[in-house]
mmCIF file of C-alpha atoms and ligand atoms in Angstrom:
data_model
loop_
_atom_site.group_PDB
_atom_site.id
_atom_site.type_symbol
_atom_site.label_atom_id
_atom_site.label_comp_id
_atom_site.label_asym_id
_atom_site.label_seq_id
_atom_site.Cartn_x
_atom_site.Cartn_y
_atom_site.Cartn_z
ATOM 1 C CA MET A 227 24.332 35.314 86.174
ATOM 2 C CA ASN A 228 21.594 32.870 85.999
ATOM 3 C CA ASP A 229 21.621 29.067 85.881
ATOM 4 C CA LEU A 230 19.338 28.659 82.981
ATOM 5 C CA ALA A 231 21.434 31.167 80.925
ATOM 6 C CA LEU A 232 24.651 29.341 82.088
ATOM 7 C CA VAL A 233 23.386 25.944 80.926
ATOM 8 C CA THR A 234 22.261 27.464 77.683
ATOM 9 C CA ASP A 235 25.678 29.042 77.135
ATOM 10 C CA TYR A 236 27.408 25.651 77.635
ATOM 11 C CA MET A 237 24.931 24.063 75.311
ATOM 12 C CA PHE A 238 25.952 26.326 72.592
ATOM 13 C CA LEU A 239 29.455 24.997 72.908
ATOM 14 C CA VAL A 240 28.564 21.398 73.332
ATOM 15 C CA THR A 241 26.356 21.539 70.190
ATOM 16 C CA MET A 242 28.970 23.198 68.107
ATOM 17 C CA LEU A 243 31.610 20.649 69.215
ATOM 18 C CA THR A 244 29.369 17.621 68.719
ATOM 19 C CA LEU A 245 28.270 18.854 65.306
ATOM 20 C CA ALA A 246 31.859 19.381 64.198
ATOM 21 C CA ALA A 247 32.946 15.910 65.368
ATOM 22 C CA ALA A 248 29.863 14.396 63.734
ATOM 23 C CA SER A 249 30.606 15.951 60.521
ATOM 24 C CA ALA A 250 34.205 14.501 60.471
ATOM 25 C CA PHE A 251 32.823 11.056 61.355
ATOM 26 C CA PHE A 252 30.132 11.245 58.578
ATOM 27 C CA TRP A 253 32.611 12.278 55.996
ATOM 28 C CA MET A 254 35.087 9.584 56.950
ATOM 29 C CA GLU A 255 32.464 6.950 57.151
ATOM 30 C CA ARG A 256 31.137 7.475 53.639
ATOM 31 C CA ASP A 257 34.163 5.766 52.059
ATOM 32 C CA THR A 258 33.242 2.531 53.868
ATOM 33 C CA LEU A 259 29.795 2.458 51.950
ATOM 34 C CA ALA A 260 29.022 1.064 48.599
ATOM 35 C CA PRO A 261 29.456 3.859 45.944
ATOM 36 C CA GLU A 262 25.799 4.373 45.191
ATOM 37 C CA CYS A 263 25.076 4.877 48.992
ATOM 38 C CA ARG A 264 27.979 7.381 49.678
ATOM 39 C CA SER A 265 25.809 10.527 49.115
ATOM 40 C CA ALA A 266 24.009 9.838 52.540
ATOM 41 C CA GLY A 267 27.312 10.369 54.367
ATOM 42 C CA THR A 268 28.322 13.321 52.120
ATOM 43 C CA ILE A 269 25.053 15.061 52.884
ATOM 44 C CA ALA A 270 25.044 14.250 56.619
ATOM 45 C CA GLY A 271 28.615 15.684 56.812
ATOM 46 C CA MET A 272 27.354 18.826 55.062
ATOM 47 C CA TYR A 273 24.491 19.673 57.178
ATOM 48 C CA THR A 274 26.451 19.089 60.445
ATOM 49 C CA ALA A 275 29.426 21.110 59.183
ATOM 50 C CA VAL A 276 27.299 24.054 58.044
ATOM 51 C CA ALA A 277 25.467 24.254 61.500
ATOM 52 C CA ALA A 278 28.843 23.675 63.298
ATOM 53 C CA PHE A 279 30.012 26.858 61.704
ATOM 54 C CA VAL A 280 26.891 28.807 62.513
ATOM 55 C CA TYR A 281 27.070 27.622 66.117
ATOM 56 C CA TRP A 282 30.683 28.715 66.257
ATOM 57 C CA ARG A 283 29.491 32.240 65.219
ATOM 58 C CA MET A 284 26.760 32.094 67.806
ATOM 59 C CA THR A 285 28.993 30.744 70.524
ATOM 60 C CA SER A 286 31.404 33.646 70.019
ATOM 61 C CA MET A 287 28.560 36.184 70.236
ATOM 62 C CA ILE A 288 27.155 35.002 73.543
ATOM 63 C CA GLY A 289 29.121 35.947 76.718
ATOM 64 C CA GLY A 290 29.564 32.376 78.013
ATOM 65 C CA ASP A 291 29.208 33.777 81.548
ATOM 66 C CA GLY A 292 25.522 32.921 82.224
ATOM 67 C CA ASN A 293 24.426 36.351 81.417
ATOM 68 C CA PRO A 294 20.800 36.071 79.997
ATOM 69 C CA GLU A 295 21.116 39.476 78.228
ATOM 70 C CA SER A 296 23.654 38.130 75.723
ATOM 71 C CA VAL A 297 21.490 35.085 75.097
ATOM 72 C CA ILE A 298 18.410 37.207 74.486
ATOM 73 C CA ALA A 299 20.332 39.700 72.322
ATOM 74 C CA LEU A 300 21.603 36.854 69.940
ATOM 75 C CA PRO A 301 20.468 37.897 66.448
ATOM 76 C CA THR A 302 17.710 35.385 65.293
ATOM 77 C CA HIS A 303 18.828 35.438 61.774
ATOM 78 C CA TYR A 304 21.716 32.998 62.577
ATOM 79 C CA ARG A 305 19.215 30.237 63.353
ATOM 80 C CA TYR A 306 17.233 30.815 60.249
ATOM 81 C CA ILE A 307 20.423 31.006 58.033
ATOM 82 C CA ASP A 308 21.324 27.532 59.611
ATOM 83 C CA TRP A 309 17.878 26.131 58.949
ATOM 84 C CA VAL A 310 17.431 27.477 55.506
ATOM 85 C CA VAL A 311 20.577 25.607 54.413
ATOM 86 C CA THR A 312 20.401 22.510 56.556
ATOM 87 C CA THR A 313 16.765 21.489 56.491
ATOM 88 C CA PRO A 314 16.612 21.069 52.694
ATOM 89 C CA LEU A 315 19.694 18.760 52.995
ATOM 90 C CA ILE A 316 17.836 16.801 55.689
ATOM 91 C CA VAL A 317 14.805 16.565 53.347
ATOM 92 C CA LEU A 318 17.006 15.494 50.488
ATOM 93 C CA SER A 319 18.363 12.571 52.525
ATOM 94 C CA LEU A 320 14.871 10.935 52.296
ATOM 95 C CA PHE A 321 15.141 11.112 48.458
ATOM 96 C CA VAL A 322 18.750 9.840 48.677
ATOM 97 C CA VAL A 323 17.978 6.939 50.778
ATOM 98 C CA LEU A 324 15.348 5.810 48.187
ATOM 99 C CA GLN A 325 17.676 6.740 45.319
ATOM 100 C CA ALA A 326 14.756 8.819 43.969
ATOM 101 C CA SER A 327 16.408 12.189 43.574
ATOM 102 C CA HIS A 328 17.038 11.821 39.827
ATOM 103 C CA GLU A 329 13.931 9.807 38.962
ATOM 104 C CA ARG A 330 11.515 11.995 40.877
ATOM 105 C CA ARG A 331 13.401 15.412 40.564
ATOM 106 C CA SER A 332 10.292 17.603 40.523
ATOM 107 C CA LEU A 333 9.002 15.998 43.699
ATOM 108 C CA ALA A 334 12.397 16.692 45.407
ATOM 109 C CA VAL A 335 12.355 20.250 44.134
ATOM 110 C CA LEU A 336 8.762 20.687 45.499
ATOM 111 C CA ALA A 337 9.774 19.325 48.951
ATOM 112 C CA ILE A 338 12.857 21.564 49.052
ATOM 113 C CA VAL A 339 10.738 24.724 47.977
ATOM 114 C CA LEU A 340 8.121 23.985 50.639
ATOM 115 C CA ASP A 341 10.859 23.698 53.270
ATOM 116 C CA VAL A 342 12.509 26.902 52.302
ATOM 117 C CA VAL A 343 9.214 28.769 52.155
ATOM 118 C CA MET A 344 8.321 27.397 55.691
ATOM 119 C CA ILE A 345 11.647 28.768 57.091
ATOM 120 C CA ALA A 346 11.411 32.088 55.290
ATOM 121 C CA LEU A 347 7.794 32.677 56.300
ATOM 122 C CA GLY A 348 8.907 31.894 59.993
ATOM 123 C CA TYR A 349 11.662 34.436 59.603
ATOM 124 C CA PHE A 350 9.297 37.095 58.527
ATOM 125 C CA GLY A 351 7.145 36.376 61.578
ATOM 126 C CA GLU A 352 10.162 36.843 63.803
ATOM 127 C CA LEU A 353 10.989 40.117 62.016
ATOM 128 C CA SER A 354 7.325 41.402 62.396
ATOM 129 C CA LEU A 355 7.552 40.952 66.122
ATOM 130 C CA GLN A 356 11.151 42.049 66.679
ATOM 131 C CA ARG A 357 11.168 45.081 64.297
ATOM 132 C CA HIS A 358 7.622 46.284 64.310
ATOM 133 C CA GLY A 359 6.212 44.710 67.560
ATOM 134 C CA ASP A 360 3.338 43.454 65.464
ATOM 135 C CA ARG A 361 2.098 40.298 67.237
ATOM 136 C CA ASP A 362 -0.778 39.751 64.925
ATOM 137 C CA LEU A 363 1.339 39.733 61.848
ATOM 138 C CA ALA A 364 3.616 37.328 63.484
ATOM 139 C CA TRP A 365 0.732 34.999 64.008
ATOM 140 C CA VAL A 366 -0.299 35.348 60.357
ATOM 141 C CA PHE A 367 3.322 34.382 59.311
ATOM 142 C CA PHE A 368 3.216 31.526 61.778
ATOM 143 C CA ALA A 369 0.047 30.087 60.255
ATOM 144 C CA ALA A 370 1.389 30.416 56.708
ATOM 145 C CA SER A 371 4.700 28.703 57.773
ATOM 146 C CA CYS A 372 2.729 25.896 59.460
ATOM 147 C CA THR A 373 0.758 25.429 56.256
ATOM 148 C CA ALA A 374 4.009 24.952 54.265
ATOM 149 C CA PHE A 375 5.173 22.532 56.968
ATOM 150 C CA ALA A 376 1.977 20.522 56.671
ATOM 151 C CA ALA A 377 2.364 20.460 52.734
ATOM 152 C CA LEU A 378 6.011 19.331 53.222
ATOM 153 C CA MET A 379 4.810 16.457 55.558
ATOM 154 C CA TRP A 380 2.151 15.439 52.959
ATOM 155 C CA VAL A 381 4.837 15.200 50.223
ATOM 156 C CA LEU A 382 7.038 13.178 52.423
ATOM 157 C CA TYR A 383 4.180 10.854 53.512
ATOM 158 C CA ARG A 384 2.078 10.449 50.250
ATOM 159 C CA PRO A 385 3.866 10.941 46.912
ATOM 160 C CA LEU A 386 7.163 9.682 48.343
ATOM 161 C CA ALA A 387 5.538 6.646 49.903
ATOM 162 C CA GLN A 388 4.484 5.574 46.480
ATOM 163 C CA VAL A 389 8.089 5.817 45.246
ATOM 164 C CA ALA A 390 9.078 3.703 48.287
ATOM 165 C CA ALA A 391 6.610 1.052 47.491
ATOM 166 C CA THR A 392 8.620 0.275 44.400
ATOM 167 C CA ARG A 393 11.964 -0.082 46.278
ATOM 168 C CA PRO A 394 13.564 -2.991 48.128
ATOM 169 C CA GLU A 395 12.510 -3.660 51.773
ATOM 170 C CA VAL A 396 15.836 -2.342 53.104
ATOM 171 C CA MET A 397 15.307 0.995 51.583
ATOM 172 C CA ARG A 398 11.639 1.114 52.492
ATOM 173 C CA ASP A 399 12.355 0.450 56.158
ATOM 174 C CA ALA A 400 14.932 3.127 56.188
ATOM 175 C CA TYR A 401 12.590 5.728 54.622
ATOM 176 C CA VAL A 402 9.832 4.816 57.085
ATOM 177 C CA ARG A 403 12.176 5.270 60.034
ATOM 178 C CA MET A 404 13.528 8.585 58.593
ATOM 179 C CA ARG A 405 10.266 10.251 57.856
ATOM 180 C CA GLY A 406 8.890 8.963 61.311
ATOM 181 C CA PHE A 407 11.867 10.802 62.951
ATOM 182 C CA ILE A 408 11.009 14.086 61.073
ATOM 183 C CA VAL A 409 7.499 13.942 61.886
ATOM 184 C CA LEU A 410 8.189 13.366 65.618
ATOM 185 C CA ALA A 411 11.214 15.783 66.086
ATOM 186 C CA TRP A 412 10.455 18.835 63.779
ATOM 187 C CA PRO A 413 7.243 20.026 65.438
ATOM 188 C CA ILE A 414 9.173 21.148 68.511
ATOM 189 C CA TYR A 415 10.286 24.298 66.500
ATOM 190 C CA PRO A 416 6.803 25.675 65.724
ATOM 191 C CA VAL A 417 5.775 24.770 69.376
ATOM 192 C CA CYS A 418 8.718 26.951 70.689
ATOM 193 C CA PHE A 419 7.888 29.726 68.235
ATOM 194 C CA ALA A 420 4.294 29.793 69.339
ATOM 195 C CA ILE A 421 5.173 29.596 73.033
ATOM 196 C CA ALA A 422 7.519 32.643 72.709
ATOM 197 C CA LEU A 423 4.680 34.501 71.042
ATOM 198 C CA LEU A 424 2.157 33.697 73.735
ATOM 199 C CA VAL A 425 4.430 34.225 76.752
ATOM 200 C CA PRO A 426 6.815 37.125 76.074
ATOM 201 C CA SER A 427 9.234 36.889 78.925
ATOM 202 C CA ASP A 428 13.018 36.875 79.184
ATOM 203 C CA GLU A 429 13.019 33.342 80.908
ATOM 204 C CA VAL A 430 11.077 31.926 77.923
ATOM 205 C CA LYS A 431 13.393 33.501 75.379
ATOM 206 C CA VAL A 432 16.523 31.931 77.033
ATOM 207 C CA ALA A 433 14.671 28.510 77.435
ATOM 208 C CA ARG A 434 13.783 28.538 73.767
ATOM 209 C CA GLU A 435 17.397 28.897 72.771
ATOM 210 C CA LEU A 436 18.221 26.026 74.942
ATOM 211 C CA VAL A 437 15.444 23.833 73.404
ATOM 212 C CA TYR A 438 16.590 24.890 69.935
ATOM 213 C CA ASN A 439 20.054 23.951 70.707
ATOM 214 C CA ILE A 440 19.189 20.439 71.981
ATOM 215 C CA SER A 441 16.712 19.917 69.050
ATOM 216 C CA ASP A 442 19.315 20.949 66.441
ATOM 217 C CA LEU A 443 21.669 18.454 68.002
ATOM 218 C CA ILE A 444 19.078 15.619 67.846
ATOM 219 C CA ASN A 445 17.833 16.534 64.345
ATOM 220 C CA LYS A 446 21.365 16.770 62.882
ATOM 221 C CA VAL A 447 23.433 14.292 64.660
ATOM 222 C CA GLY A 448 20.721 11.860 65.449
ATOM 223 C CA PHE A 449 19.210 12.016 61.901
ATOM 224 C CA GLY A 450 22.771 11.771 60.442
ATOM 225 C CA VAL A 451 23.430 8.554 62.409
ATOM 226 C CA LEU A 452 20.043 7.150 61.341
ATOM 227 C CA SER A 453 20.679 7.992 57.563
ATOM 228 C CA LEU A 454 24.187 6.605 57.777
ATOM 229 C CA SER A 455 22.891 3.386 59.270
ATOM 230 C CA ALA A 456 20.372 3.090 56.608
ATOM 231 C CA ALA A 457 23.024 3.626 53.941
ATOM 232 C CA ARG A 458 25.083 1.017 55.629
ATOM 233 C CA ASP A 459 22.140 -1.619 55.448
ATOM 234 C CA ALA A 460 21.594 -0.693 51.788
ATOM 235 C CA SER A 461 25.230 -0.822 51.230
ATOM 236 C CA ARG A 462 25.455 -4.447 52.620
ATOM 237 C CA THR A 463 22.660 -5.554 50.425
ATOM 238 C CA SER A 464 24.081 -4.143 47.244
ATOM 239 C CA GLN A 465 27.522 -5.512 48.076
ATOM 240 C CA SER A 466 26.146 -9.046 48.693
ATOM 241 C CA ARG A 467 24.017 -8.582 45.411
ATOM 242 C CA ALA A 468 27.321 -7.645 43.518
ATOM 243 C CA GLN A 469 29.166 -10.703 45.015
ATOM 244 C CA MET A 470 26.526 -13.036 43.844
ATOM 245 C CA ILE A 471 26.714 -11.772 40.316
HETATM 246 C C1 LIG B 60 9.343 27.883 62.244
HETATM 247 C C2 LIG B 60 8.279 29.130 62.241
HETATM 248 C C3 LIG B 60 6.963 28.817 62.841
HETATM 249 C C4 LIG B 60 6.331 27.753 62.045
HETATM 250 C C5 LIG B 60 7.155 26.661 61.667
HETATM 251 C C6 LIG B 60 8.587 26.773 61.904
HETATM 252 C C7 LIG B 60 9.221 25.472 61.513
HETATM 253 C C8 LIG B 60 10.522 25.228 61.736
HETATM 254 C C9 LIG B 60 11.196 23.862 61.507
HETATM 255 C C10 LIG B 60 12.545 23.915 61.744
HETATM 256 C C11 LIG B 60 13.333 22.660 61.608
HETATM 257 C C12 LIG B 60 14.664 22.865 62.039
HETATM 258 C C13 LIG B 60 15.507 21.769 62.029
HETATM 259 C C14 LIG B 60 16.801 21.938 62.301
HETATM 260 C C15 LIG B 60 17.776 20.995 62.386
HETATM 261 O O1 LIG B 60 18.822 20.957 63.030
HETATM 262 C C16 LIG B 60 10.273 28.472 61.263
HETATM 263 C C17 LIG B 60 9.943 27.833 63.647
HETATM 264 C C18 LIG B 60 6.394 25.466 61.083
HETATM 265 C C19 LIG B 60 10.421 22.671 61.189
HETATM 266 C C20 LIG B 60 15.099 20.386 61.648
#
């Protein structure tokens, strides 16, 4: 037994429970919003529910007894299955908050494709190392995945900002907060990936799982709260506008 592995074990459980509770909260809260703002709550409930389920699977696979072996043996594909489903939904929330997913459908599709490509290339990088022990190939996939990540950030910062400029202040502010959250919180994932490639030790592997757990919690529950509060602000504005008419 080791302390780091024990904390990591517990964190799997804490993350799963918090995600499940958050998902119930987001879905119940959506009904308190104006009809055109409800998708924000629906989507936040979806990505937290999907992740809670994946965490339930992962929690049942690790021993829960602080044994680092079982944390290290956790199949990586669970993380990637979670991310490939949930990160596009997170990206979509930015379009939803600007009510731009219909008007700028091709831009939304581009952002989602870039996101999925980023996750898929990262997975191939993991596979090249784990299955073939090919560190160089893993770096090539890492670089390609980082390129997709940069392109995604460009889409969120440039063309989407032009859409935001045509929107009321309340939506614009929410969009700025949400894209700021993404650009600050997402880079931890490639950093963890690179550290694990540079320092191949069991300690680092366990620590990486712990950091992924905490980051997933912040990026799903924290981001969900942010987008729900944005939807609530927009909702208040549209309800007061409706009352004036
Ligand atoms: C990988 C591979 C290495 C290069 C890059 C990556 C990016 C991962 C990201 C994951 C985001 C996950 C989130 C989860 C939410 O709960 C795949 C590690 C760039 C950005 C936000």
